[in-house]
Amino acid sequence: MKKNIITTTILALFLFAGCIKNDPVIVSGAVAEFDATALNSNAAGLTYPILGRNPGYGRVANTTDSTLRRYVQTIRLRVNLVGAQSAQDQTVGYSLFTTAPITTFAMPATISGQTPAAAAATLNVSLAASGTDFTALSGILTIPKNSSFGFLDLPILAKTATAGEGKFVGITLNNAGTIKASVNYSQLGLVIDQR
C-alpha cells in the first residue's frame, strides 16, 4: 500500500509538471541597431564597442579588415532593422558624441598590402570635428522598403599626418526617425588613425 501511494504521488508530480503553460513572446514594433555593435565586444568600461578597423557586415571585425585611416574614404556602417520589414521606407535618427570617452586607443597594425603601412601603436585620442575630420552628417538614415538594413555613410576628409594621434567618432542611434533605437546596441565608437 505504501509503495502504491509513493508511485501514485511521483506519477502525479510528473503529470502536473508537464501542464505549465508557456506564453509566447510577442514583440511589437521594430528597433534599429548597429550591426557592428551587436557583433563586437564592448570596450573596457563602456557599454558599446570602439573599433579601429572598418567593420564588416554580419561578422566580428577581424585582422583582414582595413584600419581606419586619415585618408579620403567613406566608412559605411550597417544599421539593422530588428522587426518586420515595411512596404515603405523607414528612417532612423542618429547623433554624434560631444566628448571622447577615451584618451588612448590601441590601434592595430594595418593589414598586409594596405598602403601606407602602419605598425600597431597606442594613440592619443581626441574628438573628431565635423567639417574638419569628416563631412557633416544629416542625422537621419533610411532603411529602404522591404529591407532589413540601411547604411550610415561617414565620409572621412584627408588630413596631414599627426604622429601618435587618433580621432574619435562616436555615433548614437536615437528616436528621431520612424524606427526607435535599440536600448542595448545603439552606440558605436570609431577611432581614425591620424599617423
Coordinates of N, CA and C in Angstrom, one line a residue:
M1 N 0.8 -1.2 0.0 CA 0.0 0.0 0.0 C 0.9 1.3 0.0
K2 N 1.9 1.3 0.9 CA 2.8 2.4 0.9 C 3.5 2.6 -0.4
K3 N 3.9 1.5 -1.1 CA 4.5 1.6 -2.4 C 3.6 2.2 -3.4
N4 N 2.3 1.8 -3.4 CA 1.3 2.4 -4.4 C 1.1 3.9 -4.2
I5 N 1.1 4.3 -2.9 CA 1.0 5.8 -2.6 C 2.2 6.6 -3.2
I6 N 3.4 6.1 -2.9 CA 4.6 6.7 -3.4 C 4.6 6.8 -4.9
T7 N 4.3 5.7 -5.6 CA 4.3 5.6 -7.0 C 3.2 6.5 -7.6
T8 N 2.1 6.6 -7.0 CA 1.0 7.5 -7.5 C 1.4 8.9 -7.3
T9 N 2.0 9.3 -6.2 CA 2.5 10.6 -5.9 C 3.5 11.1 -6.9
I10 N 4.5 10.2 -7.2 CA 5.5 10.5 -8.2 C 4.9 10.7 -9.6
L11 N 4.0 9.8 -10.0 CA 3.4 9.9 -11.3 C 2.6 11.2 -11.4
A12 N 1.9 11.5 -10.3 CA 1.1 12.8 -10.3 C 2.0 14.0 -10.5
L13 N 3.2 14.0 -9.9 CA 4.1 15.1 -10.0 C 4.6 15.3 -11.4
F14 N 4.9 14.2 -12.1 CA 5.3 14.2 -13.5 C 4.2 14.7 -14.4
L15 N 3.0 14.3 -14.2 CA 1.8 14.7 -15.0 C 1.5 16.2 -14.8
F16 N 1.5 16.7 -13.6 CA 1.2 18.1 -13.3 C 2.4 19.0 -13.8
A17 N 3.6 18.5 -13.7 CA 4.8 19.3 -14.1 C 4.7 19.6 -15.6
G18 N 4.1 18.7 -16.4 CA 4.0 18.9 -17.8 C 2.9 19.8 -18.3
C19 N 2.1 20.4 -17.3 CA 1.0 21.2 -17.7 C 1.2 22.7 -17.5
I20 N 2.5 23.1 -17.4 CA 2.7 24.5 -17.3 C 2.6 25.2 -18.6
K21 N 1.8 26.3 -18.7 CA 1.5 26.9 -19.9 C 2.7 27.9 -20.2
N22 N 3.2 27.8 -21.4 CA 4.2 28.7 -21.9 C 3.6 29.7 -22.8
D23 N 3.6 31.0 -22.3 CA 3.0 32.0 -23.1 C 4.0 32.4 -24.2
P24 N 3.6 32.6 -25.4 CA 4.5 33.0 -26.5 C 5.0 34.5 -26.2
V25 N 6.3 34.7 -26.6 CA 6.8 36.0 -26.5 C 6.4 36.8 -27.8
I26 N 5.8 37.9 -27.6 CA 5.3 38.8 -28.7 C 6.1 40.1 -28.7
V27 N 6.7 40.4 -29.8 CA 7.5 41.6 -29.9 C 6.7 42.5 -30.8
S28 N 6.4 43.7 -30.3 CA 5.6 44.6 -31.1 C 6.5 45.8 -31.5
G29 N 6.3 46.3 -32.7 CA 7.2 47.3 -33.2 C 8.5 46.8 -33.7
A30 N 9.4 47.7 -34.1 CA 10.7 47.4 -34.5 C 11.7 48.3 -33.9
V31 N 12.9 47.9 -33.9 CA 14.0 48.8 -33.4 C 15.2 48.7 -34.4
A32 N 16.1 49.7 -34.3 CA 17.3 49.7 -35.1 C 18.5 49.5 -34.2
E33 N 19.5 48.8 -34.8 CA 20.8 48.6 -34.1 C 21.9 48.6 -35.0
F34 N 23.1 49.0 -34.5 CA 24.3 48.9 -35.4 C 24.7 47.5 -35.5
D35 N 24.9 47.0 -36.7 CA 25.4 45.6 -36.9 C 26.7 45.4 -36.2
A36 N 27.6 46.3 -36.3 CA 28.9 46.1 -35.6 C 28.8 46.1 -34.1
T37 N 27.9 46.8 -33.5 CA 27.7 46.8 -32.1 C 27.2 45.5 -31.6
A38 N 26.3 44.9 -32.3 CA 25.7 43.6 -31.9 C 26.7 42.5 -32.0
L39 N 27.7 42.6 -32.8 CA 28.7 41.5 -33.1 C 30.0 41.7 -32.4
N40 N 30.4 42.9 -32.0 CA 31.7 43.1 -31.4 C 31.6 43.3 -29.9
S41 N 32.7 43.0 -29.2 CA 32.7 43.2 -27.7 C 32.8 44.6 -27.4
N42 N 32.2 44.9 -26.2 CA 32.2 46.3 -25.7 C 33.6 46.7 -25.3
A43 N 34.0 48.0 -25.4 CA 35.3 48.5 -24.9 C 35.3 48.4 -23.4
A44 N 36.5 48.3 -22.9 CA 36.6 48.2 -21.4 C 35.9 49.4 -20.7
G45 N 35.0 49.1 -19.8 CA 34.3 50.1 -19.0 C 33.2 50.8 -19.7
L46 N 32.9 50.4 -21.0 CA 31.9 51.1 -21.8 C 30.8 50.1 -22.1
T47 N 29.7 50.6 -22.6 CA 28.5 49.7 -23.0 C 28.4 49.5 -24.5
Y48 N 29.5 49.8 -25.2 CA 29.5 49.7 -26.7 C 30.9 49.5 -27.1
P49 N 31.1 49.0 -28.3 CA 32.5 48.7 -28.8 C 33.1 50.0 -29.5
I50 N 34.4 50.1 -29.5 CA 35.1 51.1 -30.2 C 36.0 50.3 -31.1
L51 N 35.9 50.7 -32.4 CA 36.6 49.9 -33.5 C 37.7 50.8 -34.1
G52 N 38.8 50.1 -34.5 CA 39.9 50.8 -35.2 C 40.0 50.2 -36.6
R53 N 39.1 49.3 -36.9 CA 39.1 48.7 -38.3 C 37.7 48.9 -38.9
N54 N 37.7 49.0 -40.2 CA 36.4 49.1 -40.9 C 35.6 47.9 -40.7
P55 N 34.4 48.0 -40.0 CA 33.6 46.9 -39.7 C 33.0 46.2 -40.9
G56 N 33.1 44.8 -40.9 CA 32.4 44.1 -41.9 C 31.0 43.9 -41.5
Y57 N 30.2 43.3 -42.4 CA 28.8 43.2 -42.1 C 28.5 41.7 -41.7
G58 N 27.7 41.6 -40.7 CA 27.3 40.2 -40.2 C 28.4 39.4 -39.6
R59 N 29.5 40.0 -39.1 CA 30.6 39.3 -38.5 C 31.4 40.2 -37.6
V60 N 32.2 39.6 -36.8 CA 33.1 40.4 -35.9 C 34.2 41.0 -36.7
A61 N 34.6 42.3 -36.4 CA 35.8 42.9 -37.0 C 37.0 42.0 -36.8
N62 N 37.8 41.8 -37.8 CA 39.0 41.0 -37.6 C 40.2 41.5 -38.4
T63 N 41.3 40.8 -38.3 CA 42.6 41.3 -38.9 C 42.6 41.4 -40.4
T64 N 41.5 41.0 -41.1 CA 41.5 41.1 -42.5 C 40.8 42.5 -42.9
D65 N 40.2 43.1 -42.0 CA 39.6 44.4 -42.2 C 40.6 45.5 -42.2
S66 N 40.5 46.5 -43.1 CA 41.5 47.6 -43.1 C 41.3 48.5 -42.0
T67 N 42.4 49.1 -41.5 CA 42.3 50.0 -40.4 C 41.7 51.3 -40.9
L68 N 41.1 52.1 -40.0 CA 40.5 53.4 -40.3 C 41.6 54.4 -40.3
R69 N 41.9 55.0 -41.4 CA 43.0 56.0 -41.6 C 42.5 57.3 -42.0
R70 N 43.3 58.3 -41.9 CA 43.0 59.7 -42.2 C 42.9 60.1 -43.6
Y71 N 42.8 59.1 -44.5 CA 42.7 59.4 -46.0 C 41.3 59.4 -46.4
V72 N 41.1 60.1 -47.6 CA 39.7 60.2 -48.1 C 39.1 58.8 -48.3
Q73 N 38.0 58.6 -47.7 CA 37.3 57.3 -47.8 C 35.9 57.5 -47.1
T74 N 35.1 56.5 -47.4 CA 33.7 56.6 -46.7 C 33.6 55.3 -45.9
I75 N 33.4 55.5 -44.6 CA 33.2 54.4 -43.7 C 31.7 54.1 -43.8
R76 N 31.3 52.9 -44.1 CA 29.9 52.5 -44.3 C 29.5 51.6 -43.1
L77 N 28.6 52.1 -42.3 CA 28.1 51.4 -41.1 C 26.7 50.9 -41.4
R78 N 26.6 49.6 -41.2 CA 25.3 49.0 -41.4 C 24.4 49.1 -40.2
V79 N 23.2 49.5 -40.4 CA 22.2 49.6 -39.3 C 21.1 48.6 -39.6
N80 N 20.9 47.6 -38.7 CA 19.9 46.6 -38.9 C 18.5 46.9 -38.3
L81 N 17.5 46.5 -39.0 CA 16.1 46.6 -38.6 C 15.8 45.3 -37.8
V82 N 15.5 45.4 -36.6 CA 15.1 44.2 -35.8 C 13.6 44.3 -35.7
G83 N 12.9 43.5 -36.5 CA 11.4 43.5 -36.5 C 11.0 43.3 -38.0
A84 N 9.7 43.4 -38.2 CA 9.2 43.2 -39.5 C 9.6 44.2 -40.5
Q85 N 9.8 43.8 -41.8 CA 10.1 44.8 -42.8 C 8.8 45.5 -43.2
S86 N 9.0 46.7 -43.8 CA 7.9 47.5 -44.1 C 7.8 47.8 -45.6
A87 N 6.6 48.0 -46.1 CA 6.4 48.3 -47.5 C 6.8 49.8 -47.8
Q88 N 7.1 50.6 -46.8 CA 7.6 52.0 -47.0 C 9.0 52.1 -46.5
D89 N 9.7 53.1 -47.0 CA 11.0 53.5 -46.5 C 10.8 53.9 -45.0
Q90 N 11.8 53.5 -44.2 CA 11.7 53.9 -42.7 C 13.0 54.7 -42.4
T91 N 12.9 55.5 -41.4 CA 14.1 56.3 -41.1 C 14.5 56.0 -39.6
V92 N 15.8 56.2 -39.4 CA 16.4 56.1 -38.1 C 17.2 57.3 -37.8
G93 N 17.0 58.0 -36.7 CA 17.8 59.1 -36.3 C 19.1 58.8 -35.6
Y94 N 20.0 59.7 -35.7 CA 21.3 59.4 -35.0 C 21.9 60.8 -34.7
S95 N 22.8 60.8 -33.7 CA 23.6 62.0 -33.3 C 25.0 61.5 -33.0
L96 N 25.9 62.5 -32.9 CA 27.3 62.3 -32.6 C 27.6 62.6 -31.2
F97 N 28.6 61.9 -30.6 CA 29.0 62.1 -29.3 C 29.6 63.5 -29.2
T98 N 29.5 64.2 -28.0 CA 30.0 65.5 -27.9 C 31.4 65.5 -27.1
T99 N 31.7 64.3 -26.6 CA 33.0 64.2 -25.9 C 33.6 62.8 -26.2
A100 N 34.9 62.7 -26.3 CA 35.5 61.3 -26.5 C 35.6 60.6 -25.1
P101 N 35.0 59.4 -25.0 CA 35.0 58.7 -23.7 C 36.4 58.1 -23.4
I102 N 37.3 58.1 -24.3 CA 38.6 57.5 -24.1 C 39.7 58.5 -24.4
T103 N 40.9 58.3 -23.8 CA 42.0 59.2 -24.1 C 43.1 58.5 -24.9
T104 N 43.2 57.2 -24.8 CA 44.1 56.4 -25.6 C 43.4 55.3 -26.3
F105 N 44.0 54.8 -27.4 CA 43.4 53.6 -28.1 C 44.5 52.8 -28.7
A106 N 44.5 51.5 -28.5 CA 45.5 50.6 -29.1 C 45.1 50.3 -30.5
M107 N 45.6 51.0 -31.4 CA 45.3 50.9 -32.9 C 46.1 49.6 -33.4
P108 N 45.4 48.8 -34.1 CA 46.0 47.6 -34.7 C 46.9 48.0 -35.9
A109 N 47.8 47.1 -36.2 CA 48.6 47.3 -37.4 C 47.8 47.2 -38.7
T110 N 48.2 47.9 -39.7 CA 47.5 47.8 -41.0 C 47.6 46.4 -41.5
I111 N 46.7 46.0 -42.4 CA 46.7 44.6 -42.9 C 47.8 44.6 -44.0
S112 N 48.2 43.4 -44.3 CA 49.3 43.2 -45.4 C 48.7 43.8 -46.7
G113 N 49.5 44.7 -47.3 CA 49.1 45.2 -48.6 C 48.4 46.6 -48.5
Q114 N 48.0 47.0 -47.2 CA 47.4 48.3 -47.1 C 48.5 49.3 -47.1
T115 N 48.3 50.3 -48.0 CA 49.3 51.4 -48.2 C 48.8 52.7 -47.7
P116 N 49.6 53.5 -47.0 CA 50.9 53.1 -46.5 C 50.7 52.2 -45.2
A117 N 51.7 51.4 -44.9 CA 51.6 50.5 -43.8 C 51.9 51.3 -42.5
A118 N 51.3 50.8 -41.4 CA 51.5 51.4 -40.1 C 51.5 50.3 -39.1
A119 N 52.5 50.4 -38.2 CA 52.6 49.4 -37.1 C 51.5 49.6 -36.1
A120 N 51.3 48.6 -35.3 CA 50.4 48.8 -34.1 C 50.9 49.9 -33.2
A121 N 50.1 50.6 -32.6 CA 50.5 51.7 -31.7 C 49.4 52.1 -30.7
T122 N 49.8 52.7 -29.6 CA 48.8 53.3 -28.7 C 48.7 54.8 -29.1
L123 N 47.5 55.2 -29.5 CA 47.3 56.6 -30.0 C 46.7 57.4 -28.9
N124 N 47.0 58.7 -28.9 CA 46.3 59.7 -28.0 C 45.1 60.1 -28.8
V125 N 43.9 60.0 -28.1 CA 42.7 60.2 -28.8 C 42.0 61.5 -28.4
S126 N 41.5 62.3 -29.4 CA 40.7 63.4 -29.2 C 39.4 63.3 -30.1
L127 N 38.4 64.2 -29.8 CA 37.2 64.1 -30.6 C 37.4 64.6 -32.0
A128 N 36.8 63.9 -33.0 CA 36.9 64.3 -34.4 C 35.9 65.5 -34.5
A129 N 36.2 66.4 -35.5 CA 35.3 67.5 -35.7 C 34.6 67.4 -37.0
S130 N 33.3 67.7 -37.0 CA 32.5 67.7 -38.2 C 33.0 68.8 -39.1
G131 N 33.2 68.6 -40.4 CA 33.7 69.6 -41.3 C 35.2 69.7 -41.4
T132 N 35.9 69.1 -40.4 CA 37.4 69.1 -40.4 C 37.9 67.7 -40.6
D133 N 37.4 66.8 -39.9 CA 37.8 65.4 -39.9 C 36.9 64.5 -40.8
F134 N 35.6 64.9 -40.9 CA 34.7 64.2 -41.7 C 33.6 65.1 -42.1
T135 N 32.9 64.8 -43.2 CA 31.8 65.6 -43.7 C 30.7 65.6 -42.8
A136 N 30.0 66.8 -42.7 CA 28.9 66.9 -41.8 C 27.8 65.9 -42.2
L137 N 27.1 65.3 -41.2 CA 26.1 64.3 -41.4 C 24.7 64.8 -41.2
S138 N 23.7 64.2 -41.8 CA 22.4 64.7 -41.8 C 21.6 64.4 -40.5
G139 N 22.0 63.3 -39.8 CA 21.3 62.9 -38.5 C 20.1 62.0 -38.8
I140 N 19.9 61.6 -40.0 CA 18.8 60.7 -40.4 C 19.3 59.7 -41.5
L141 N 19.1 58.4 -41.3 CA 19.4 57.5 -42.3 C 18.2 56.7 -42.7
T142 N 18.2 56.1 -43.9 CA 17.0 55.4 -44.4 C 17.2 53.9 -44.5
I143 N 16.2 53.2 -44.0 CA 16.1 51.7 -44.3 C 15.1 51.6 -45.4
P144 N 15.6 51.2 -46.6 CA 14.6 51.1 -47.7 C 13.5 50.1 -47.5
K145 N 12.4 50.4 -48.2 CA 11.2 49.5 -48.1 C 11.6 48.0 -48.4
N146 N 11.0 47.1 -47.8 CA 11.2 45.7 -47.9 C 12.6 45.3 -47.7
S147 N 13.3 46.0 -46.8 CA 14.7 45.6 -46.4 C 14.8 45.5 -44.9
S148 N 15.9 44.8 -44.5 CA 16.2 44.6 -43.1 C 17.3 45.5 -42.6
F149 N 17.9 46.3 -43.5 CA 19.0 47.1 -43.1 C 19.2 48.4 -44.0
G150 N 19.9 49.3 -43.4 CA 20.2 50.6 -44.1 C 21.7 50.9 -43.8
F151 N 22.2 52.0 -44.4 CA 23.6 52.3 -44.1 C 23.8 53.7 -43.7
L152 N 24.7 54.0 -42.8 CA 25.1 55.3 -42.4 C 26.5 55.5 -43.0
D153 N 26.6 56.4 -43.9 CA 27.9 56.7 -44.6 C 28.6 57.8 -43.9
L154 N 29.9 57.6 -43.5 CA 30.7 58.6 -42.8 C 31.9 58.9 -43.7
P155 N 31.8 60.0 -44.5 CA 32.9 60.4 -45.4 C 34.0 61.1 -44.6
I156 N 35.2 60.5 -44.7 CA 36.4 61.0 -44.0 C 37.1 62.0 -44.9
L157 N 37.6 63.1 -44.3 CA 38.3 64.1 -45.1 C 39.8 63.9 -44.9
A158 N 40.6 64.2 -45.9 CA 42.0 64.0 -45.9 C 42.6 65.0 -44.9
K159 N 43.6 64.5 -44.1 CA 44.3 65.3 -43.1 C 45.8 65.1 -43.3
T160 N 46.6 66.0 -42.8 CA 48.0 65.8 -42.8 C 48.3 64.9 -41.6
A161 N 49.4 64.2 -41.7 CA 49.8 63.2 -40.7 C 50.1 63.9 -39.3
T162 N 49.6 63.3 -38.3 CA 49.9 63.7 -36.9 C 50.4 62.5 -36.1
A163 N 51.7 62.5 -35.8 CA 52.3 61.3 -35.1 C 51.6 61.0 -33.8
G164 N 51.2 59.7 -33.6 CA 50.7 59.3 -32.3 C 49.3 59.7 -32.0
E165 N 48.5 60.3 -33.0 CA 47.2 60.8 -32.7 C 46.1 60.0 -33.4
G166 N 44.9 60.0 -32.8 CA 43.7 59.3 -33.3 C 42.6 60.2 -33.1
K167 N 41.6 60.2 -33.9 CA 40.3 61.0 -33.8 C 39.2 60.0 -33.5
F168 N 38.4 60.4 -32.5 CA 37.2 59.5 -32.1 C 36.0 60.1 -32.7
V169 N 35.2 59.2 -33.3 CA 33.8 59.5 -33.8 C 32.9 58.5 -33.1
G170 N 32.0 59.1 -32.3 CA 31.0 58.2 -31.6 C 29.6 58.6 -32.2
I171 N 28.8 57.5 -32.5 CA 27.5 57.7 -33.0 C 26.5 57.0 -32.2
T172 N 25.4 57.7 -31.9 CA 24.3 57.1 -31.1 C 23.0 57.1 -32.0
L173 N 22.4 56.0 -32.1 CA 21.1 56.0 -32.8 C 20.1 56.5 -31.8
N174 N 19.1 57.3 -32.3 CA 18.1 57.9 -31.4 C 16.7 57.7 -31.9
N175 N 15.7 58.2 -31.3 CA 14.3 58.0 -31.6 C 13.8 59.1 -32.5
A176 N 14.6 59.8 -33.3 CA 14.2 60.9 -34.1 C 13.5 60.5 -35.4
G177 N 13.7 59.2 -35.8 CA 13.1 58.7 -37.0 C 11.9 57.9 -36.8
T178 N 11.4 57.2 -37.8 CA 10.2 56.3 -37.6 C 10.5 55.0 -36.9
I179 N 11.7 54.7 -36.8 CA 12.2 53.4 -36.1 C 12.9 53.9 -34.8
K180 N 12.5 53.3 -33.7 CA 13.2 53.6 -32.4 C 14.5 52.9 -32.4
A181 N 15.4 53.4 -31.5 CA 16.8 52.8 -31.3 C 16.7 51.7 -30.3
S182 N 17.5 50.6 -30.6 CA 17.7 49.5 -29.7 C 18.3 50.1 -28.4
V183 N 17.9 49.6 -27.3 CA 18.4 50.0 -26.0 C 19.9 49.6 -25.8
N184 N 20.2 48.4 -26.2 CA 21.5 47.8 -26.0 C 22.5 48.0 -27.1
Y185 N 22.1 48.2 -28.3 CA 23.0 48.2 -29.5 C 22.9 49.5 -30.3
S186 N 22.7 50.6 -29.6 CA 22.6 51.9 -30.4 C 23.8 52.8 -30.4
Q187 N 24.9 52.4 -29.8 CA 26.1 53.2 -29.8 C 27.3 52.5 -30.4
L188 N 28.1 53.3 -31.1 CA 29.3 52.7 -31.7 C 30.4 53.8 -31.7
G189 N 31.6 53.4 -31.4 CA 32.7 54.3 -31.5 C 33.7 53.9 -32.5
L190 N 34.3 54.8 -33.2 CA 35.4 54.6 -34.2 C 36.6 55.4 -33.9
V191 N 37.8 54.9 -34.0 CA 39.0 55.7 -33.9 C 39.7 55.7 -35.3
I192 N 39.9 56.9 -35.8 CA 40.6 57.1 -37.1 C 42.1 57.5 -36.8
D193 N 42.9 56.6 -37.3 CA 44.4 56.8 -37.2 C 44.8 58.0 -37.9
Q194 N 45.5 59.0 -37.3 CA 46.0 60.2 -37.9 C 47.5 60.1 -38.3
R195 N 48.1 59.0 -38.1 CA 49.6 58.9 -38.4 C 49.8 59.0 -39.9

